[in-house]
PDB file of C-alpha atoms and ligand atoms in Angstrom:
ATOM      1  CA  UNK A   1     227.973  74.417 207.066  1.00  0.00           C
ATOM      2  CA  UNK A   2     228.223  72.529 203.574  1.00  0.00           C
ATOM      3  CA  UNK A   3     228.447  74.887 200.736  1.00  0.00           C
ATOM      4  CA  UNK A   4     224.702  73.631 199.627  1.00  0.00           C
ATOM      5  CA  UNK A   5     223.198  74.262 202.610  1.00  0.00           C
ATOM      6  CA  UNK A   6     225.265  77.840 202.293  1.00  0.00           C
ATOM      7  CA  UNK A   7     224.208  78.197 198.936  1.00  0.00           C
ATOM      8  CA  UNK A   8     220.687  77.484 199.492  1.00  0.00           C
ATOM      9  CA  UNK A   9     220.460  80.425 202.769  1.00  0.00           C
ATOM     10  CA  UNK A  10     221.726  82.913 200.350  1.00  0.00           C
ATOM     11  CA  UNK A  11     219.164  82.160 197.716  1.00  0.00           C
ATOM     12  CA  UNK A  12     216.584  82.281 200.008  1.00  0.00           C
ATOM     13  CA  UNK A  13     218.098  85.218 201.663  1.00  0.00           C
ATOM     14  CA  UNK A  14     218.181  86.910 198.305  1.00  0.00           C
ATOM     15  CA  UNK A  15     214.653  86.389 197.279  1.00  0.00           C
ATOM     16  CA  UNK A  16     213.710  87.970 200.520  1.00  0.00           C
ATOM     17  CA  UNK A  17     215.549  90.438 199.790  1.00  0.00           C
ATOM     18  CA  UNK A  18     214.010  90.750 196.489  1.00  0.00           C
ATOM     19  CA  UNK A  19     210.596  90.904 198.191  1.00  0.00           C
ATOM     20  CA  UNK A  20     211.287  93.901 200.357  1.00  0.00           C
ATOM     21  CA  UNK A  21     213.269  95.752 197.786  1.00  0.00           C
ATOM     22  CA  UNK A  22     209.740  95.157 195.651  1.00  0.00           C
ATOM     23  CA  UNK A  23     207.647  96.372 198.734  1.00  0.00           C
ATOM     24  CA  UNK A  24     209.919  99.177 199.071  1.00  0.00           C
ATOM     25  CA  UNK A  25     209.424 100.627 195.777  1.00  0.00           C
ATOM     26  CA  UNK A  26     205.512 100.644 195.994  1.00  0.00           C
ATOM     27  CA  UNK A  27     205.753 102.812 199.905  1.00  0.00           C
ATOM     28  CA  UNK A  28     208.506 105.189 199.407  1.00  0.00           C
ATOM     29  CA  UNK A  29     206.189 107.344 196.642  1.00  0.00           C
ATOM     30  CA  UNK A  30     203.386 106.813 199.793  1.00  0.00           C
ATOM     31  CA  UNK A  31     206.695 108.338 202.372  1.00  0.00           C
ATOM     32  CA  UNK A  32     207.731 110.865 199.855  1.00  0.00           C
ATOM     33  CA  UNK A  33     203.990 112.587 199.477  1.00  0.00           C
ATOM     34  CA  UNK A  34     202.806 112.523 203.547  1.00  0.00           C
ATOM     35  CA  UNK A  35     206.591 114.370 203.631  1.00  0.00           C
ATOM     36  CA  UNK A  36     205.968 117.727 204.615  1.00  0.00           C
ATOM     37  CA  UNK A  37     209.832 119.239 204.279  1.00  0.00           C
ATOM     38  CA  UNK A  38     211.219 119.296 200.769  1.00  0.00           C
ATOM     39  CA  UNK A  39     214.315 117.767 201.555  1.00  0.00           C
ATOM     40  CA  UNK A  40     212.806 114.482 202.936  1.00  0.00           C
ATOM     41  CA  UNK A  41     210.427 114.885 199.700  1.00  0.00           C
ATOM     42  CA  UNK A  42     213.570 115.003 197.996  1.00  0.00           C
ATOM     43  CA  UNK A  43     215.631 112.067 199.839  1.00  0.00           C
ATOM     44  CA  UNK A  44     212.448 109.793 199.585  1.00  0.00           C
ATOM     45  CA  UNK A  45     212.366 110.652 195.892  1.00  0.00           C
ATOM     46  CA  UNK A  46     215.811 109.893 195.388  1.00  0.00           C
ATOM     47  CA  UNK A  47     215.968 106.958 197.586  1.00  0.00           C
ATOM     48  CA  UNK A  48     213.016 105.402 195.597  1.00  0.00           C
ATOM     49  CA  UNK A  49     215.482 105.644 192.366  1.00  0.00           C
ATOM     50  CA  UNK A  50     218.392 103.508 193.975  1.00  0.00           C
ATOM     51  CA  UNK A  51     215.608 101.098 195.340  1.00  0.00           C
ATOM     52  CA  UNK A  52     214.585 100.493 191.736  1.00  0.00           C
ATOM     53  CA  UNK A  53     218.704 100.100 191.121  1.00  0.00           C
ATOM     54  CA  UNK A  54     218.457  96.973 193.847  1.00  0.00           C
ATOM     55  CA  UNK A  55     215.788  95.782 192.636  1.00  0.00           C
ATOM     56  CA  UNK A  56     217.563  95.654 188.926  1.00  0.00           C
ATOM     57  CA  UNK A  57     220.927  94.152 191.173  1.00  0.00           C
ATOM     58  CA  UNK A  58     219.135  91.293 192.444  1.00  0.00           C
ATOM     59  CA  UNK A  59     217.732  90.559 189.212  1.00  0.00           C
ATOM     60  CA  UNK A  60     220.744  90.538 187.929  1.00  0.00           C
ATOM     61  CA  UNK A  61     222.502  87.908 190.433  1.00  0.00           C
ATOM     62  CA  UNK A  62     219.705  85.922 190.291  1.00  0.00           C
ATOM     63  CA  UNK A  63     220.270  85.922 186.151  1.00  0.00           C
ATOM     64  CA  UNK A  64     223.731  84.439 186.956  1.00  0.00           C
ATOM     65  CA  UNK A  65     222.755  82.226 189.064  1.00  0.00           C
ATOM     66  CA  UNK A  66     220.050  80.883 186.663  1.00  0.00           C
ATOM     67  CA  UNK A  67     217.592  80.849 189.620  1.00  0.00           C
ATOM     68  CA  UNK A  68     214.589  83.076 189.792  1.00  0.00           C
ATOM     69  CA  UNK A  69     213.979  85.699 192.445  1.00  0.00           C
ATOM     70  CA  UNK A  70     210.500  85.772 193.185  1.00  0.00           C
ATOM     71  CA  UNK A  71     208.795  82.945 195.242  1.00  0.00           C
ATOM     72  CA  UNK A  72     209.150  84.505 199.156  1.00  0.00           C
ATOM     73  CA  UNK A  73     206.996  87.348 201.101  1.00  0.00           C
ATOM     74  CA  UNK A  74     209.881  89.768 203.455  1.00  0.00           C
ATOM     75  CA  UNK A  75     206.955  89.726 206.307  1.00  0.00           C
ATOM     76  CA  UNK A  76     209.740  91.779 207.803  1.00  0.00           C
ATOM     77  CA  UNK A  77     209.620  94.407 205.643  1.00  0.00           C
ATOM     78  CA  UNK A  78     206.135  94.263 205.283  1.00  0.00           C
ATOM     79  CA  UNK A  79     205.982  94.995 209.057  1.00  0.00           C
ATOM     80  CA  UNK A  80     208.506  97.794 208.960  1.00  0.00           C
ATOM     81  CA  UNK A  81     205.738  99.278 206.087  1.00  0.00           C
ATOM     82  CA  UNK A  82     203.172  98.931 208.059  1.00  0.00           C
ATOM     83  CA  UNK A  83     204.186 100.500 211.220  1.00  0.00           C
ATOM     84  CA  UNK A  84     205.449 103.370 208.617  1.00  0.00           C
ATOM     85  CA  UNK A  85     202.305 103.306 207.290  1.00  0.00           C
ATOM     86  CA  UNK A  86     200.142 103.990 210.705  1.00  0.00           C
ATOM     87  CA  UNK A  87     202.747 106.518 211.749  1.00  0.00           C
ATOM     88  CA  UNK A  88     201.257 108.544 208.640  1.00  0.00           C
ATOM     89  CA  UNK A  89     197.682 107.772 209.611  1.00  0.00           C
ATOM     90  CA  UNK A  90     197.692 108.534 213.551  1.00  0.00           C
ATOM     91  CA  UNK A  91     200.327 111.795 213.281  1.00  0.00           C
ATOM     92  CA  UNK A  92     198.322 114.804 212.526  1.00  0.00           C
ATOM     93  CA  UNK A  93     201.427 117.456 213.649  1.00  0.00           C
ATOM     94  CA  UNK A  94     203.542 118.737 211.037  1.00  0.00           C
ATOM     95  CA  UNK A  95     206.804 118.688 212.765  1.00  0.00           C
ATOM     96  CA  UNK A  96     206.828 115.572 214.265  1.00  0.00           C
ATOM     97  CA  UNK A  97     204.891 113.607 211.038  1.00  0.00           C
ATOM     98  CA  UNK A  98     208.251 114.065 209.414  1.00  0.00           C
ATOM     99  CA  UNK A  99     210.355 113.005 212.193  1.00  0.00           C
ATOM    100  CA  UNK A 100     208.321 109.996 212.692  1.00  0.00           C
ATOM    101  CA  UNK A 101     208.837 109.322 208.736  1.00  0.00           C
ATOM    102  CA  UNK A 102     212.774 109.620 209.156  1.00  0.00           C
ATOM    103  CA  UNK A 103     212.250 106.908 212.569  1.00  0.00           C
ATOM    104  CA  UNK A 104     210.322 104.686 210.233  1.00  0.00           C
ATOM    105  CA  UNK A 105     213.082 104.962 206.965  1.00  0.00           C
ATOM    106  CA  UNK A 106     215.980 104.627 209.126  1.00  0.00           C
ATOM    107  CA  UNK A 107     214.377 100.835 210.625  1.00  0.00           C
ATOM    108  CA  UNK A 108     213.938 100.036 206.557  1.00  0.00           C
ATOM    109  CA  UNK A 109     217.571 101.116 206.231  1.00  0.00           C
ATOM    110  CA  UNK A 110     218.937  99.030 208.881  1.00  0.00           C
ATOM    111  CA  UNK A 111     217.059  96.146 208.077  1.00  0.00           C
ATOM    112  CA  UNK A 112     218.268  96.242 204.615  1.00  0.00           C
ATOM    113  CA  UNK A 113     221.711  97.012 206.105  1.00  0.00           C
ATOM    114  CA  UNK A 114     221.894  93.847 208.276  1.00  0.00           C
ATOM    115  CA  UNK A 115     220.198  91.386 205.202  1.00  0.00           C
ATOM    116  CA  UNK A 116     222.741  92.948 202.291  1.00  0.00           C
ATOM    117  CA  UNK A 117     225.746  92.512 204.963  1.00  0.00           C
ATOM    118  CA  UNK A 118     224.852  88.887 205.251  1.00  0.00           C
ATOM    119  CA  UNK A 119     224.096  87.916 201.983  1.00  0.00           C
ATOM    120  CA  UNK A 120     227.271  90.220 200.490  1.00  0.00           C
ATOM    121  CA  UNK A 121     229.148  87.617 203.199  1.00  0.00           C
ATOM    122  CA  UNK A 122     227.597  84.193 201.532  1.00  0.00           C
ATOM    123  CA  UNK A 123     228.247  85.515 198.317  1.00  0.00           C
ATOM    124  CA  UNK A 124     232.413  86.018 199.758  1.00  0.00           C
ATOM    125  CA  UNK A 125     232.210  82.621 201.218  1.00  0.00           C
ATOM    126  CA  UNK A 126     231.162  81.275 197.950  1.00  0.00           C
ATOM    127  CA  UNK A 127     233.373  82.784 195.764  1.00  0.00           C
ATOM    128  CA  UNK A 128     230.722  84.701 194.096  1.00  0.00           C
ATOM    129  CA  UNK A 129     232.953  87.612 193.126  1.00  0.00           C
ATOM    130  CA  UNK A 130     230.504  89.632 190.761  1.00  0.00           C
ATOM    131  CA  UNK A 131     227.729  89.447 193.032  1.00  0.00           C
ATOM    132  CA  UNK A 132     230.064  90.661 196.243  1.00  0.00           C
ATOM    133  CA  UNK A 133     230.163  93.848 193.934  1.00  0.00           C
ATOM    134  CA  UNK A 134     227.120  94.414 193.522  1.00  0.00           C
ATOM    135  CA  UNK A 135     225.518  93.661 196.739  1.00  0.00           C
ATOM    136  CA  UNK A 136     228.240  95.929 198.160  1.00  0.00           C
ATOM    137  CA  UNK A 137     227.287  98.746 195.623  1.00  0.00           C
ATOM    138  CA  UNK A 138     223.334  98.876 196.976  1.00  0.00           C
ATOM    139  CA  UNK A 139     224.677  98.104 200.979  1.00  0.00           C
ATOM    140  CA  UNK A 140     226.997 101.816 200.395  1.00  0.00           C
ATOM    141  CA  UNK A 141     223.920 103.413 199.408  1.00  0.00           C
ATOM    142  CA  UNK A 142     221.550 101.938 201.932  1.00  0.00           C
ATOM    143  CA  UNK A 143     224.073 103.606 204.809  1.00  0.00           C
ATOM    144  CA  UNK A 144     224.513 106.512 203.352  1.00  0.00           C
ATOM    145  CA  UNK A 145     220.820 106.763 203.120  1.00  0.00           C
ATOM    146  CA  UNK A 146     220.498 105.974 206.219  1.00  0.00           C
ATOM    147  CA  UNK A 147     223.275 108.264 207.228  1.00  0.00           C
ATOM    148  CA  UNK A 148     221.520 111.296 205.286  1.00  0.00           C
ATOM    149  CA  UNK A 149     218.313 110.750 207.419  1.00  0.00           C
ATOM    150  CA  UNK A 150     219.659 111.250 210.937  1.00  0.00           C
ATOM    151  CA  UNK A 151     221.234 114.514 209.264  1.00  0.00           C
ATOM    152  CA  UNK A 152     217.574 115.352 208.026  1.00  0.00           C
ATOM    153  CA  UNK A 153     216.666 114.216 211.412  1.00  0.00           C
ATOM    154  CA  UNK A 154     218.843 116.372 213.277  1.00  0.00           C
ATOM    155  CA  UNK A 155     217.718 119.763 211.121  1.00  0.00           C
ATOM    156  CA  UNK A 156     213.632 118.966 211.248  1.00  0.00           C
ATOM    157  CA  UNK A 157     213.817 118.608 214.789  1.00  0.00           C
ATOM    158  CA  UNK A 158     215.956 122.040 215.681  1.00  0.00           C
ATOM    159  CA  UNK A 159     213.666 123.476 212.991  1.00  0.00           C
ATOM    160  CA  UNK A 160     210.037 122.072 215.099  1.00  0.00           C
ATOM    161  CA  UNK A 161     212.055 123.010 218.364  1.00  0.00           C
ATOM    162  CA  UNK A 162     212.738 126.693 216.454  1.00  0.00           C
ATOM    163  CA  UNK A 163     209.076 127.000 215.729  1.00  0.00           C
ATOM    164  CA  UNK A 164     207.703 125.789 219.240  1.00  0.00           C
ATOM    165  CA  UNK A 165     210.073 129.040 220.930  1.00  0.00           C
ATOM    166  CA  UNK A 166     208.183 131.301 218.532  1.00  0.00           C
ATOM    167  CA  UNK A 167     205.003 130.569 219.571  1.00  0.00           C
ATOM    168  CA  UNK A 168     202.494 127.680 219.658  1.00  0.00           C
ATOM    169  CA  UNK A 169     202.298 126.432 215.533  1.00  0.00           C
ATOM    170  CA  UNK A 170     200.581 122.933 215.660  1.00  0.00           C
ATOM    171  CA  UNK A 171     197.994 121.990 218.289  1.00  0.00           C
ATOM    172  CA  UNK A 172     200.006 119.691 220.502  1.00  0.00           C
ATOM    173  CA  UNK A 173     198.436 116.890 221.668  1.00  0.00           C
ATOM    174  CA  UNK A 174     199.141 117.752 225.003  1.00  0.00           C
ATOM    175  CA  UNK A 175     196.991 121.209 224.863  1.00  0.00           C
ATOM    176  CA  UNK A 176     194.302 119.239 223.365  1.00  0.00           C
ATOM    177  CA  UNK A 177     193.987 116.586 226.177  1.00  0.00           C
TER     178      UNK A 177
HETATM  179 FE1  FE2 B   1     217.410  98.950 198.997  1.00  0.00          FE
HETATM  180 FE1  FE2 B   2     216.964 101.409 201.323  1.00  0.00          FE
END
């Protein structure tokens, strides 16, 4: 590929980026308040923080670059939201509402996993040191993230499974059919 036609992908790239980082920051307060445990409360709130860190990250690549970073719509990301968005709407049990709002961050956090690994790769192949730095600061997070939510995962469902042995909590949907 010539380094243009390189150059241009991970512009574009970026500004996608940019988009879903944006979406991101407007649906993880919506995440953090449908969260029933504390700790996802917590992770979503804390999560929300660093997103407003990538957001400030791509801002400042695209400052170096002397290109601007708005101009594209992530309709991936804006899928991802949605389907996030429906899970809140349609789950009325407690146990697995939260478990179905780790499933939905953990597809944001490997989408944003895949698109920072590719652009942190263009910016490598261009010699776009400072900007390998950063992109490689927000990608750590975004795994650890994601790594934090299939611990979170793990403990809300033992806990729902805990609760179910002790006696019928939440109306299942089964016992209602
Ligand atoms: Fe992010
Ligand atoms: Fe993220």
């Amino acid at each position: 590929m010539k380094e243009n036609a390189l150059k241009d992908l991970y512009i574009d790239e970026l500004r996608d980026l940019y988009n879903a980082e944006n979406q991101l920051t407007k649906a993880l307060p919506k995440m953090a308040e449908a969260a029933t445990s504390e700790e996802l409360q917590a992770g979503f709130e804390e999560h929300l923080e660093q997103t407003r860190g990538h957001v400030e990250r791509l801002e400042k690549i695209f400052e170096e670059l002397g290109e601007k970073p708005t101009g594209k719509k992530c309709k991936g990301m804006e899928g991802l939201i949605e389907e996030g968005k429906e899970m809140i709407e349609e789950e009325d049990e407690v146990e697995t509402l939260d478990a179905g709002l780790i499933s939905a961050a953990q597809r944001v956090e490997h989408y944003e996993i895949a698109a920072y690994g590719c652009v942190r790769t263009y910016a490598n192949l261009l010699g776009e040191d400072d900007a390998v730095k950063l992109l490689e600061q927000t990608l750590k997070e975004e795994k650890e993230t994601d790594q934090k939510l299939t611990m979170l995962a793990e403990k809300i469902n033992v806990e729902a499974e805990e609760e179910d042995s002790s006696g019928p909590k939440s109306k299942g949907r089964a016992a209602r059919a």
